Structures are given as C-alpha cells and as structure tokens.
mmCIF file of C-alpha atoms and ligand atoms in Angstrom:
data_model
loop_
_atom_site.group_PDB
_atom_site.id
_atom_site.type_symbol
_atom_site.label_atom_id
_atom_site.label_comp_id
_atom_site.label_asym_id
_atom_site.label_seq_id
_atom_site.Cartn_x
_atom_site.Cartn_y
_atom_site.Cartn_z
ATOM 1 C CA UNK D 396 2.347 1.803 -28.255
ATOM 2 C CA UNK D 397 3.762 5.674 -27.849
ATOM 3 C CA UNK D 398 1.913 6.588 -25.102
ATOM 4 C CA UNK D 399 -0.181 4.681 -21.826
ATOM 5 C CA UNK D 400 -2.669 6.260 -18.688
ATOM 6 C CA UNK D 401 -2.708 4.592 -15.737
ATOM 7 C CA UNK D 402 -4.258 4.524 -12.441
ATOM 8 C CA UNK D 403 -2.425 2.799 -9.546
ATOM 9 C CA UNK D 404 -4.452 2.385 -6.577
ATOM 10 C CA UNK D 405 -3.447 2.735 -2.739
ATOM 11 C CA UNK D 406 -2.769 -0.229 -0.615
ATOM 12 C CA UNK D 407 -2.825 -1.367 3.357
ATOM 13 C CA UNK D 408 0.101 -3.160 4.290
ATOM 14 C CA UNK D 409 0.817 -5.081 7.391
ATOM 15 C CA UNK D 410 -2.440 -5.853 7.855
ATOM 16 C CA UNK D 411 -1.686 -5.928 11.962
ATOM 17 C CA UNK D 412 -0.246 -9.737 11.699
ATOM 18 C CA UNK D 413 2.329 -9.554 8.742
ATOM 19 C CA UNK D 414 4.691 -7.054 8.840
ATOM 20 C CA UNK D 415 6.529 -5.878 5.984
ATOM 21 C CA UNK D 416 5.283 -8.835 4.472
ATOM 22 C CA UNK D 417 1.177 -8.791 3.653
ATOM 23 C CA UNK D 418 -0.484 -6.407 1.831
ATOM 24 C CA UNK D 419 -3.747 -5.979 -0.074
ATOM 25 C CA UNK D 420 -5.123 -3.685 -2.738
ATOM 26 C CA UNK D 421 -7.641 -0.772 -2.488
ATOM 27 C CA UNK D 422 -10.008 -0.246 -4.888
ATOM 28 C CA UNK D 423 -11.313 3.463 -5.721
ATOM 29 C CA UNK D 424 -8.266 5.354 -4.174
ATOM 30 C CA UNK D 425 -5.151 6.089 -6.671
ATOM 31 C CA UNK D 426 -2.816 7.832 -8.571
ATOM 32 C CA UNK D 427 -3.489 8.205 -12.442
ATOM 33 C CA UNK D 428 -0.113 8.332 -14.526
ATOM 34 C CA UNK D 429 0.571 9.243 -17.949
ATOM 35 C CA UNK D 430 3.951 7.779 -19.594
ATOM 36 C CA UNK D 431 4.836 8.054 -22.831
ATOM 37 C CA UNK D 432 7.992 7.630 -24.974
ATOM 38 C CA UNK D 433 10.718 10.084 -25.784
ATOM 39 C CA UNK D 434 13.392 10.457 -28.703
ATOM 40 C CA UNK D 435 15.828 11.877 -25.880
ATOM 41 C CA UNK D 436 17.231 8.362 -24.502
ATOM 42 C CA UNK D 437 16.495 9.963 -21.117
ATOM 43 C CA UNK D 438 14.076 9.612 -18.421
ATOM 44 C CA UNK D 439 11.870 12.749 -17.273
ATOM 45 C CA UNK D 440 9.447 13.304 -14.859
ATOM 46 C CA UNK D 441 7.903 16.421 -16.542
ATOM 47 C CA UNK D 442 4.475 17.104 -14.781
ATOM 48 C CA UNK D 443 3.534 16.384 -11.272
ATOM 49 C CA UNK D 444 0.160 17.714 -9.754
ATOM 50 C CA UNK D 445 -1.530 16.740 -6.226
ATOM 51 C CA UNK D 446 1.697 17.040 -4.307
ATOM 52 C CA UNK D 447 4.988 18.640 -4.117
ATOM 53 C CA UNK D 448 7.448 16.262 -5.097
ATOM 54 C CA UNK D 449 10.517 15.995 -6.705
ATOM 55 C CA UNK D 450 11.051 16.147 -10.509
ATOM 56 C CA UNK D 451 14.921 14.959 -10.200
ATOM 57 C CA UNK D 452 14.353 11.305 -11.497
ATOM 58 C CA UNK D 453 16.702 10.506 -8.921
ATOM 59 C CA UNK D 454 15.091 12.277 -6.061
ATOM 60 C CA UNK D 455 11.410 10.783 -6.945
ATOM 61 C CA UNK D 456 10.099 7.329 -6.779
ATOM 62 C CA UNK D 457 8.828 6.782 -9.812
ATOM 63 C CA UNK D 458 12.384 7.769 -11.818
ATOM 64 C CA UNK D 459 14.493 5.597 -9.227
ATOM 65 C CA UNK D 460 12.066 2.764 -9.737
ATOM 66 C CA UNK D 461 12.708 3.386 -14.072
ATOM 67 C CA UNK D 462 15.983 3.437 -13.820
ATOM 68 C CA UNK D 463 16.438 0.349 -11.996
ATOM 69 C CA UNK D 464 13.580 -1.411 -14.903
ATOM 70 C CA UNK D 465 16.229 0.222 -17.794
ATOM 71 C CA UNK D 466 19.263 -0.493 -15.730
ATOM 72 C CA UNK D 467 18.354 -3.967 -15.957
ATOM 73 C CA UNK D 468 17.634 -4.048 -19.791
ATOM 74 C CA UNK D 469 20.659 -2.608 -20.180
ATOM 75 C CA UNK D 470 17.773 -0.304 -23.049
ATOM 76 C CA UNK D 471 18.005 3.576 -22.967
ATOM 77 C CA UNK D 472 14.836 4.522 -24.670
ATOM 78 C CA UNK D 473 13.538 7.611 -22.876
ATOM 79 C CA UNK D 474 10.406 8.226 -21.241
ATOM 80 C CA UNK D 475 8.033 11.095 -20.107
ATOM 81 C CA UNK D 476 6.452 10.669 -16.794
ATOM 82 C CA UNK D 477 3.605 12.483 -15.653
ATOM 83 C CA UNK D 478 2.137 12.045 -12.476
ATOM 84 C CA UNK D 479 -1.354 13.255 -10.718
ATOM 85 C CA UNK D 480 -1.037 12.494 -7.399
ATOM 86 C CA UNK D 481 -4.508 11.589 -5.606
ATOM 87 C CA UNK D 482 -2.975 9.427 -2.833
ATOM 88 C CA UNK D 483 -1.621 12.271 -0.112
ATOM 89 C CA UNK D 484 2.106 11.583 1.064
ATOM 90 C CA UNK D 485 2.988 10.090 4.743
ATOM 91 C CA UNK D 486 -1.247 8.848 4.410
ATOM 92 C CA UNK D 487 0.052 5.018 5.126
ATOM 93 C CA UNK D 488 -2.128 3.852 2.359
ATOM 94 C CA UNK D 489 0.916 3.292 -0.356
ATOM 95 C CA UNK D 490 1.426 6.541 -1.611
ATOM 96 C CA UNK D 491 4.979 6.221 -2.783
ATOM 97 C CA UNK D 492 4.448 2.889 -3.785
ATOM 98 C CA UNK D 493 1.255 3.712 -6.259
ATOM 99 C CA UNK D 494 4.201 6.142 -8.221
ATOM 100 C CA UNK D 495 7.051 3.665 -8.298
ATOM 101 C CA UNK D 496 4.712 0.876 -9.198
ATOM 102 C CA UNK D 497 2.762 2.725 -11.506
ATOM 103 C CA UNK D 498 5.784 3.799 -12.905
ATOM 104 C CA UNK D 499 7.458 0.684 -13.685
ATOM 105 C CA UNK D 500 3.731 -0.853 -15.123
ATOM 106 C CA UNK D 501 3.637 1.449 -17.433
ATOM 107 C CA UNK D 502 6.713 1.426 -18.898
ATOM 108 C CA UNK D 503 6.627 -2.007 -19.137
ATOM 109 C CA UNK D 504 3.640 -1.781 -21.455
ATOM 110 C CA UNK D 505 5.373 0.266 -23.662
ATOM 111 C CA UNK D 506 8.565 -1.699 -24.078
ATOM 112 C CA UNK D 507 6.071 -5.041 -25.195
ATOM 113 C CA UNK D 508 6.489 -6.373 -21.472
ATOM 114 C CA UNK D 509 9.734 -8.382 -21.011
ATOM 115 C CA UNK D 510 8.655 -8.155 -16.939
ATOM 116 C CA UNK D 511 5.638 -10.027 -15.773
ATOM 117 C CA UNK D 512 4.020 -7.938 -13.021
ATOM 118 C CA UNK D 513 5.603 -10.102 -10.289
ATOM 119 C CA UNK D 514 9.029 -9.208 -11.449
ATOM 120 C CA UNK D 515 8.329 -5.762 -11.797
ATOM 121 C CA UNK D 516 7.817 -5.460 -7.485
ATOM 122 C CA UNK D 517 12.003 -6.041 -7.281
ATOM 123 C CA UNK D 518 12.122 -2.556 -9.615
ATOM 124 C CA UNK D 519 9.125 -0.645 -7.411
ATOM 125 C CA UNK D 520 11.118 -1.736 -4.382
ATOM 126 C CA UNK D 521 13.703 0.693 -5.222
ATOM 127 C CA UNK D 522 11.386 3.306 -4.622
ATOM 128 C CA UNK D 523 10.099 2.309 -1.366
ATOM 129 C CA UNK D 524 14.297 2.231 -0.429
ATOM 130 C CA UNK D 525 14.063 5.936 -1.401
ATOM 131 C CA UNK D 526 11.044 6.797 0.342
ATOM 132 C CA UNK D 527 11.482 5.177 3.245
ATOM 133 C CA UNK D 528 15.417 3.703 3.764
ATOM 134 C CA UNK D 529 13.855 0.063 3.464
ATOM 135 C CA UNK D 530 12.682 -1.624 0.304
ATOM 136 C CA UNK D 531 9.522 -3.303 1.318
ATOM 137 C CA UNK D 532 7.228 -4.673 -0.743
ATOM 138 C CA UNK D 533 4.025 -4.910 0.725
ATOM 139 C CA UNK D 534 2.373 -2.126 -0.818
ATOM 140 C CA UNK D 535 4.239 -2.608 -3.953
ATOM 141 C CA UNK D 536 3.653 -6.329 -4.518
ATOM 142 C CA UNK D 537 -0.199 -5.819 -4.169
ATOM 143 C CA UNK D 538 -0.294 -2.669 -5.930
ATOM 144 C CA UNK D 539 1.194 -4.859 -9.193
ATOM 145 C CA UNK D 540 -0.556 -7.638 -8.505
ATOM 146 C CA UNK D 541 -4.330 -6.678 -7.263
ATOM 147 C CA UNK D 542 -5.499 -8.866 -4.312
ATOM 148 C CA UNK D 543 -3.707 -9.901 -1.064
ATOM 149 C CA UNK D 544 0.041 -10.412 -1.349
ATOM 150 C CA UNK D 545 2.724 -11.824 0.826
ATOM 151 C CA UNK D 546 6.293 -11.784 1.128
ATOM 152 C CA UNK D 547 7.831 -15.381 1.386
ATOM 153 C CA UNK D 548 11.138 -13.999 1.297
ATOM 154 C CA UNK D 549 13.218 -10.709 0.912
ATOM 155 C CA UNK D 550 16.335 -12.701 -0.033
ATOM 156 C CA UNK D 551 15.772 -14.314 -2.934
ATOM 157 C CA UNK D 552 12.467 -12.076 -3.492
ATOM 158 C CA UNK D 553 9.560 -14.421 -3.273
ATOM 159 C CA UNK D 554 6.424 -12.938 -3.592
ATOM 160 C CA UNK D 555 2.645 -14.603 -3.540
ATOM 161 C CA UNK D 556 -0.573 -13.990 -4.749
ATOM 162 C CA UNK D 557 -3.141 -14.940 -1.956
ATOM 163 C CA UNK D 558 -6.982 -14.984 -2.914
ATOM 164 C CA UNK D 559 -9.404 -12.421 -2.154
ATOM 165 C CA UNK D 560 -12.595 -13.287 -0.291
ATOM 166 C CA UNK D 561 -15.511 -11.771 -1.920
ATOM 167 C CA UNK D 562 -17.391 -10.072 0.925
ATOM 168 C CA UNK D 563 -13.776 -8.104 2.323
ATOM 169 C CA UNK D 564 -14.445 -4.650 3.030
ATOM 170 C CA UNK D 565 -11.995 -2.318 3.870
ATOM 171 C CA UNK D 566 -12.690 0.937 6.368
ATOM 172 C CA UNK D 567 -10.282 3.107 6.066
ATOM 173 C CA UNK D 568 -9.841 6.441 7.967
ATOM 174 C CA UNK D 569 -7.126 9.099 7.367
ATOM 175 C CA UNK D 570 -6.481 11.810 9.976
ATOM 176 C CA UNK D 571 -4.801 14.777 8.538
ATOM 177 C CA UNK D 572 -1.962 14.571 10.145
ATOM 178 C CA UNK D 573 1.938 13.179 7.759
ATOM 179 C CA UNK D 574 3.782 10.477 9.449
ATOM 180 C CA UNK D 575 7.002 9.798 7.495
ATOM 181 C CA UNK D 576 7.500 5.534 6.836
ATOM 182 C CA UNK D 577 11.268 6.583 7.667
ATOM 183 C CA UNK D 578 10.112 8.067 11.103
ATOM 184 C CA UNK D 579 8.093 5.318 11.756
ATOM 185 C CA UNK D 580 10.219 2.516 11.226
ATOM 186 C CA UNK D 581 12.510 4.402 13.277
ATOM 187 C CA UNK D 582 10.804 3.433 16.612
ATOM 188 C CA UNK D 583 9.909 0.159 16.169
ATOM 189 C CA UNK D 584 11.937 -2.010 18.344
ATOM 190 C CA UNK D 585 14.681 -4.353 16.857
ATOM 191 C CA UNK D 586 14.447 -7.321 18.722
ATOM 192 C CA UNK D 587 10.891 -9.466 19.341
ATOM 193 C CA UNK D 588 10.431 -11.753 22.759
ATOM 194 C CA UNK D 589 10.012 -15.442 21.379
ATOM 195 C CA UNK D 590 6.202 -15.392 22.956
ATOM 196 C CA UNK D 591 5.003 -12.293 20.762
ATOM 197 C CA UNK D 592 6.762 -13.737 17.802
ATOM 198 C CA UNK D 593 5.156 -16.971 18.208
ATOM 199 C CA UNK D 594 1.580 -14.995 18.574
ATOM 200 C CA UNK D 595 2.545 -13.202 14.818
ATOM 201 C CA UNK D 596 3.490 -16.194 13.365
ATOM 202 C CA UNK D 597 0.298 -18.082 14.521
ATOM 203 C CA UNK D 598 -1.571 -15.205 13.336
ATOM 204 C CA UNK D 599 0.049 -15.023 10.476
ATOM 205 C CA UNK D 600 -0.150 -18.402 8.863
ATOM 206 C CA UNK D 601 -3.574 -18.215 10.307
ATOM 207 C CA UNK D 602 -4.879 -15.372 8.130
ATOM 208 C CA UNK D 603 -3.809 -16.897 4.835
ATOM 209 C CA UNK D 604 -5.516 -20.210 5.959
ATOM 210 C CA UNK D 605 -8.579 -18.172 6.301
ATOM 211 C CA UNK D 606 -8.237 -16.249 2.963
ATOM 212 C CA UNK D 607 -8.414 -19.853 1.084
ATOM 213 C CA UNK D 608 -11.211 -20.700 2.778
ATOM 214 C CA UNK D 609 -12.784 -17.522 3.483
ATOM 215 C CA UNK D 610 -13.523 -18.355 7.177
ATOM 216 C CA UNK D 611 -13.806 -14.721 7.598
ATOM 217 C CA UNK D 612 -14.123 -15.631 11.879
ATOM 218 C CA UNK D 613 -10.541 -16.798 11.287
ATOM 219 C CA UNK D 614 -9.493 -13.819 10.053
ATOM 220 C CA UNK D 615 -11.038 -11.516 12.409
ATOM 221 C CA UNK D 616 -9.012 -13.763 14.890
ATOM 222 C CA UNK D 617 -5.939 -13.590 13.674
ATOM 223 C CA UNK D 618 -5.593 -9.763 12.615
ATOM 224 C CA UNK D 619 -3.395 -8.933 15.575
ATOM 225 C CA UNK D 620 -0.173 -6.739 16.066
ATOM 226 C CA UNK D 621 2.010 -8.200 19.321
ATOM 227 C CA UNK D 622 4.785 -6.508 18.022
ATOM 228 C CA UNK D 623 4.510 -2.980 16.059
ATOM 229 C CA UNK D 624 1.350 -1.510 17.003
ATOM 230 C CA UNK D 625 1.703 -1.050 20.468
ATOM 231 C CA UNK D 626 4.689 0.797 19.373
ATOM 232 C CA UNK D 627 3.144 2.996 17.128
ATOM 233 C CA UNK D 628 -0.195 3.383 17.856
ATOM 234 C CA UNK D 629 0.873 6.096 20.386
ATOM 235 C CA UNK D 630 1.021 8.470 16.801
ATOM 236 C CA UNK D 631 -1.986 7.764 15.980
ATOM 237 C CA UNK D 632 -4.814 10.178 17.273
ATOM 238 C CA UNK D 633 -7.756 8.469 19.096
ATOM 239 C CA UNK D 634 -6.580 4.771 17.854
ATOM 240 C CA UNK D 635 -7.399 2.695 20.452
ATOM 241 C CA UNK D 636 -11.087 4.305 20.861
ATOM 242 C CA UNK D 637 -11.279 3.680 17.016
ATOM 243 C CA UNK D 638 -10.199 -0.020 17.737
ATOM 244 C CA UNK D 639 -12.621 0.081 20.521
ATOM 245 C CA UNK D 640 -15.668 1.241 18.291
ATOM 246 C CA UNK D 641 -14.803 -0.780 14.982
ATOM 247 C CA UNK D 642 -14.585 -3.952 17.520
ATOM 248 C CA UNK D 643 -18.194 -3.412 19.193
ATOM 249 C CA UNK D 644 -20.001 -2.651 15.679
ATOM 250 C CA UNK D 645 -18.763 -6.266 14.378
ATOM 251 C CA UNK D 646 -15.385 -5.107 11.870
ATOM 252 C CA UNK D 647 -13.395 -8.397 11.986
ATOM 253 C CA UNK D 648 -10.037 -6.304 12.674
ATOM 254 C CA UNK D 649 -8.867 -3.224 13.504
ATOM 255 C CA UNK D 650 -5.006 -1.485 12.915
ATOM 256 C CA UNK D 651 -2.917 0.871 11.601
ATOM 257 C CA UNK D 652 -2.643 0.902 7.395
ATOM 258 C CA UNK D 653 1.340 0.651 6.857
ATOM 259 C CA UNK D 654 3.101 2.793 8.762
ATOM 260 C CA UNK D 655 0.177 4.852 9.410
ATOM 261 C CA UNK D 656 -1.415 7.377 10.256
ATOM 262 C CA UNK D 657 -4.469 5.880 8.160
ATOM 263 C CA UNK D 658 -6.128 2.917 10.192
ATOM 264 C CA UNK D 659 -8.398 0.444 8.650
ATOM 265 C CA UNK D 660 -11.089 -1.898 9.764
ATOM 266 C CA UNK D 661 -11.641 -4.863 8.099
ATOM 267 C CA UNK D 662 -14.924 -6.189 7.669
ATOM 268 C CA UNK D 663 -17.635 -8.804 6.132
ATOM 269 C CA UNK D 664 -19.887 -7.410 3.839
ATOM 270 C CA UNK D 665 -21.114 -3.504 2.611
ATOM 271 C CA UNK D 666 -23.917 -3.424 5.762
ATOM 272 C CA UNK D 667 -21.115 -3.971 8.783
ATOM 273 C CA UNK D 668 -18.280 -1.503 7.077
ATOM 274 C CA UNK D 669 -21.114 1.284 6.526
ATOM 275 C CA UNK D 670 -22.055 1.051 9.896
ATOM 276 C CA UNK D 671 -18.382 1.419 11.247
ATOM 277 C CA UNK D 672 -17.423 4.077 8.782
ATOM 278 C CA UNK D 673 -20.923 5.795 10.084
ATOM 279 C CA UNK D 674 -19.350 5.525 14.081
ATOM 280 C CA UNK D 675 -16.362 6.885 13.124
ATOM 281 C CA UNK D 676 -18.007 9.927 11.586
ATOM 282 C CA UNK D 677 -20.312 10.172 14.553
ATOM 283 C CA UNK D 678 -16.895 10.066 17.155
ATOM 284 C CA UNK D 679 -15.074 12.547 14.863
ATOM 285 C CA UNK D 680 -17.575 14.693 14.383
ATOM 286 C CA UNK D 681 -16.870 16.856 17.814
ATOM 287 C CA UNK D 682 -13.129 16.042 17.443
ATOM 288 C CA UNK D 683 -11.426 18.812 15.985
ATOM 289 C CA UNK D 684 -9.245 16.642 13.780
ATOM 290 C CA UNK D 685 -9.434 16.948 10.102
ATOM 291 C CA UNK D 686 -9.916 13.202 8.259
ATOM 292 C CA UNK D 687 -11.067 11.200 5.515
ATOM 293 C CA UNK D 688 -13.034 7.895 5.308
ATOM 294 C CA UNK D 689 -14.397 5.668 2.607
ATOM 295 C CA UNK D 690 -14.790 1.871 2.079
ATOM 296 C CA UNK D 691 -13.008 0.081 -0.269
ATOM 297 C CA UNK D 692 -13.478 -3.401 -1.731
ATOM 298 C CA UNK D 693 -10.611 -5.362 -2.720
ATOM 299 C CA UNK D 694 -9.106 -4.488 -5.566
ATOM 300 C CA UNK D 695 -8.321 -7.901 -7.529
ATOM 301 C CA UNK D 696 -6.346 -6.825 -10.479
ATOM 302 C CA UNK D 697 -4.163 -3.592 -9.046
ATOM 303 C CA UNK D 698 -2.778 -1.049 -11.610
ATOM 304 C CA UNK D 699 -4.890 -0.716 -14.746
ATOM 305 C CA UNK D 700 -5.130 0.748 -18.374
ATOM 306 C CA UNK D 701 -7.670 4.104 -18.097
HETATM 307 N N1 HSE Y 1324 5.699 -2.434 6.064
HETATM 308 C C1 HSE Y 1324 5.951 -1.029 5.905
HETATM 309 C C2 HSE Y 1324 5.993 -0.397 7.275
HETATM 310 C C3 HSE Y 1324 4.850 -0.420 5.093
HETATM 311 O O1 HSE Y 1324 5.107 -0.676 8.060
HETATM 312 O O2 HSE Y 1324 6.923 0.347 7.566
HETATM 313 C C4 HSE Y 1324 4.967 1.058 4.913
HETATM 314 O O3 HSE Y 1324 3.830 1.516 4.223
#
C-alpha cells in the first residue's frame, strides 16, 4: 500500500470522574487524513486545510507523533502528510489528538503494521506533550482504540479497553470561544484533600463497574468532578446553568469535554439527548454566544479506512 485516507474522530476525555485517565470516542466529528509514501526518506506535512497550523514536522502534532513511530523502527522511509482539519483547535473535544493519532494509524498501515493500535497511543502521546506540555492519553488512547478507554498507568503505559453500552449518547456543546489544554492545566491545583480524592476514586471505579454492566443509574451517579471542575468551570460560559438544565431534562451527567471549553452531557438513549441538545438551543438562543451542538453515539472502533 502507497497511499491511505483516514478519518480520526474527536474524543471527550475526563469524563468529570477520571482525569487524565478516561476517555471515550465520538462518532461523526473528525479529521480526515491523507498519508502516503515518499522516495525522499523524509517526513512532510505538505497540505493542511481547516486550521492554521504548523507545517514544520517538528512544530505540528502529527510529524512529532511520526517521528517518534520511525524513531522507534529505527526505518527512514518518508511520508507525505496531509491533513483536513474538521475538529477546531482549543474545542476540548481531541483536536490535537485526532492529528497525532491519525497520524501514527496511518502510517502504520502503510509500513504492514509492526504496532498494534494500543502501542501506537505511547507515539500519539508525543503529540499531546507538544500541544499541551503533558502527554496524556485520554483522547489519544480512545481515538486508536474506539470505545471507552482508561489509563491504568502512565509509568509503564497501561492502557484499557472498557466496553461501550449501547444506548450512550453523547451531547456535546461547543461555545466559540479557544481555551488552550496548556492554559488550562495551568490552574488546576496540584495537591487534592484526601476526602475529594476518595469521592474520584469511588466515582471512578464506579463508572467502569457500570460500563460492564450497563447500569446506566450507576453511571449517572458517579460522573462527578470534586477536583478539576470547580476549578475550571469558571472558563466556561453559562456552565453551571447548562449543568443545571441537562440535570432536570434526565442526561445522566453533565461536565466539561477535556480541558474544555466544549461540555458534554451524557445520556440514555436518542429521545433524552434530543431533548437536552433541544434546551440548550432554546437557552442559547437569546445568548449572544456563538456555539455548536450535535449528539454523538459512541464510536466503537475509532480511526478508520475512508
Ligand atoms: N486530560 C486532559 C486535560 C485532556 O484535561 O487536560 C485534554 O484534552
């Protein structure tokens, strides 16, 4: 294979009760990516469109994330990278992550895989550290993967497919405003009280219970933030009458997508997310903040062949 298209879909991580280390997979939102081989034993980012970014493979996520794949190969076959960019920058829904992730999928196809997908997230990471100054994977891990993924460990990298209950719906809302990961992570507090950490870790353990079983009660109880959304919620235009409405019109949780400013509302079945998305639009509407809203599913497989 010369030449592969790609889309790699957005993602919500944190999901309010894992932090830096849960994150599931969106299903119509993405970047599409076309990567194909090159005689020039170099790497090249040579078309972006739907953003301003970087073509300096060292200054973009996608060629940090490649040369960190190759680095470890120890190969220097050259690639082309082109990206179209559908996922807007600083939207909290994975944007960098789709790129680097993307990236690294697709150039594993072409080399006959010698990653699985799972090993790929410790090459996608790179771009995140890039992005951001931290390489998390909780966008990448599910954007690879599809479904809900956690983080069992940074150090060795552990990562973990969790299942996907079938009636998950996904609200998510963008207001048009950037927030930067790297400005975000910047106010979050360093140190937790033992009683909030305790409430996470409850949570936490709680939610994955609840996505074997799909007791989808269980995980409307246990999508809580003690720890970085009171924080930085305060960035986040109207959030707690968003929480407010999403909560009274039966979404199972409420919180801020990544490091914002996109917020989502999880809920059980099509019916109860159309009806939230439809009370958002109706509280927006006299707002004079520009935004976007749709419902996703959850994605089960992540990146994919177009
Ligand atoms: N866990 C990361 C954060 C995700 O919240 O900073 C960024 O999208």
């Amino acid at each position: 294979m010369e030449e592969i298209k790609i889309f790699a879909p957005a993602t919500v991580a944190n999901l309010s009760c894992g932090f830096d280390v849960l994150g599931c997979c969106l299903q119509n939102v993405g970047d599409e990516m076309l990567v194909r081989k090159n005689d020039l034993k170099e790497i090249r980012i040579t078309k972006i469109t739907g953003a301003d970014l970087p073509l300096q493979i060292d200054r973009n996520v996608a060629g940090v994330a490649v040369q960190a794949l190759m680095a470890r190969l120890g190969s220097r076959q050259g690639f082309n990278i082109e990206i179209d960019k559908k996922i807007r920058s600083g939207s909290g829904i994975g944007s960098s992550a789709a790129s680097a992730a993307g990236a690294v999928y697709a150039v594993n196809k072409l080399l006959d895989e010698p990653f699985t997908n799972n090993e790929l997230i410790e090459f996608a990471m790179q771009g995140e550290l890039l992005a951001s100054g931290n390489a998390h994977a909780d966008n990448v891990a599910p954007a690879l993967l599809g479904g809900f993924s956690l983080v069992r460990s940074y150090d060795p990298l552990e990562i973990l497919s969790l299942p996907a209950p079938p009636e998950v719906r996904m609200v998510i809302l963008h207001p048009m405003i950037e927030i930067k990961t790297r400005d975000s992570r910047a106010i979050i507090k360093q140190n937790v009280t033992l009683s909030s950490a305790i409430a996470q870790w409850g949570n936490l353990g709680a939610f994955v219970s609840a996505l074997y079983t799909s007791d989808y009660a269980l995980m409307g109880r246990s999508l809580h933030d003690a720890i970085v959304e009171p924080v930085r919620s305060i960035l986040i235009p109207y959030f707690d009458e968003l929480k407010l409405l999403a909560m009274n019109h039966a979404a199972l949780g409420f919180g801020i997508s990544g490091s914002g400013p996109s917020v989502f509302a999880m809920c059980k079945g099509d019916s109860v997310a159309e009806k939230v998305q439809g009370v958002f639009a109706d509280f927006l509407k006299d707002k004079k903040m520009g935004y976007e809203l749709h419902v996703s599913e959850i994605n089960k497989t992540g990146i994919r062949i177009l």
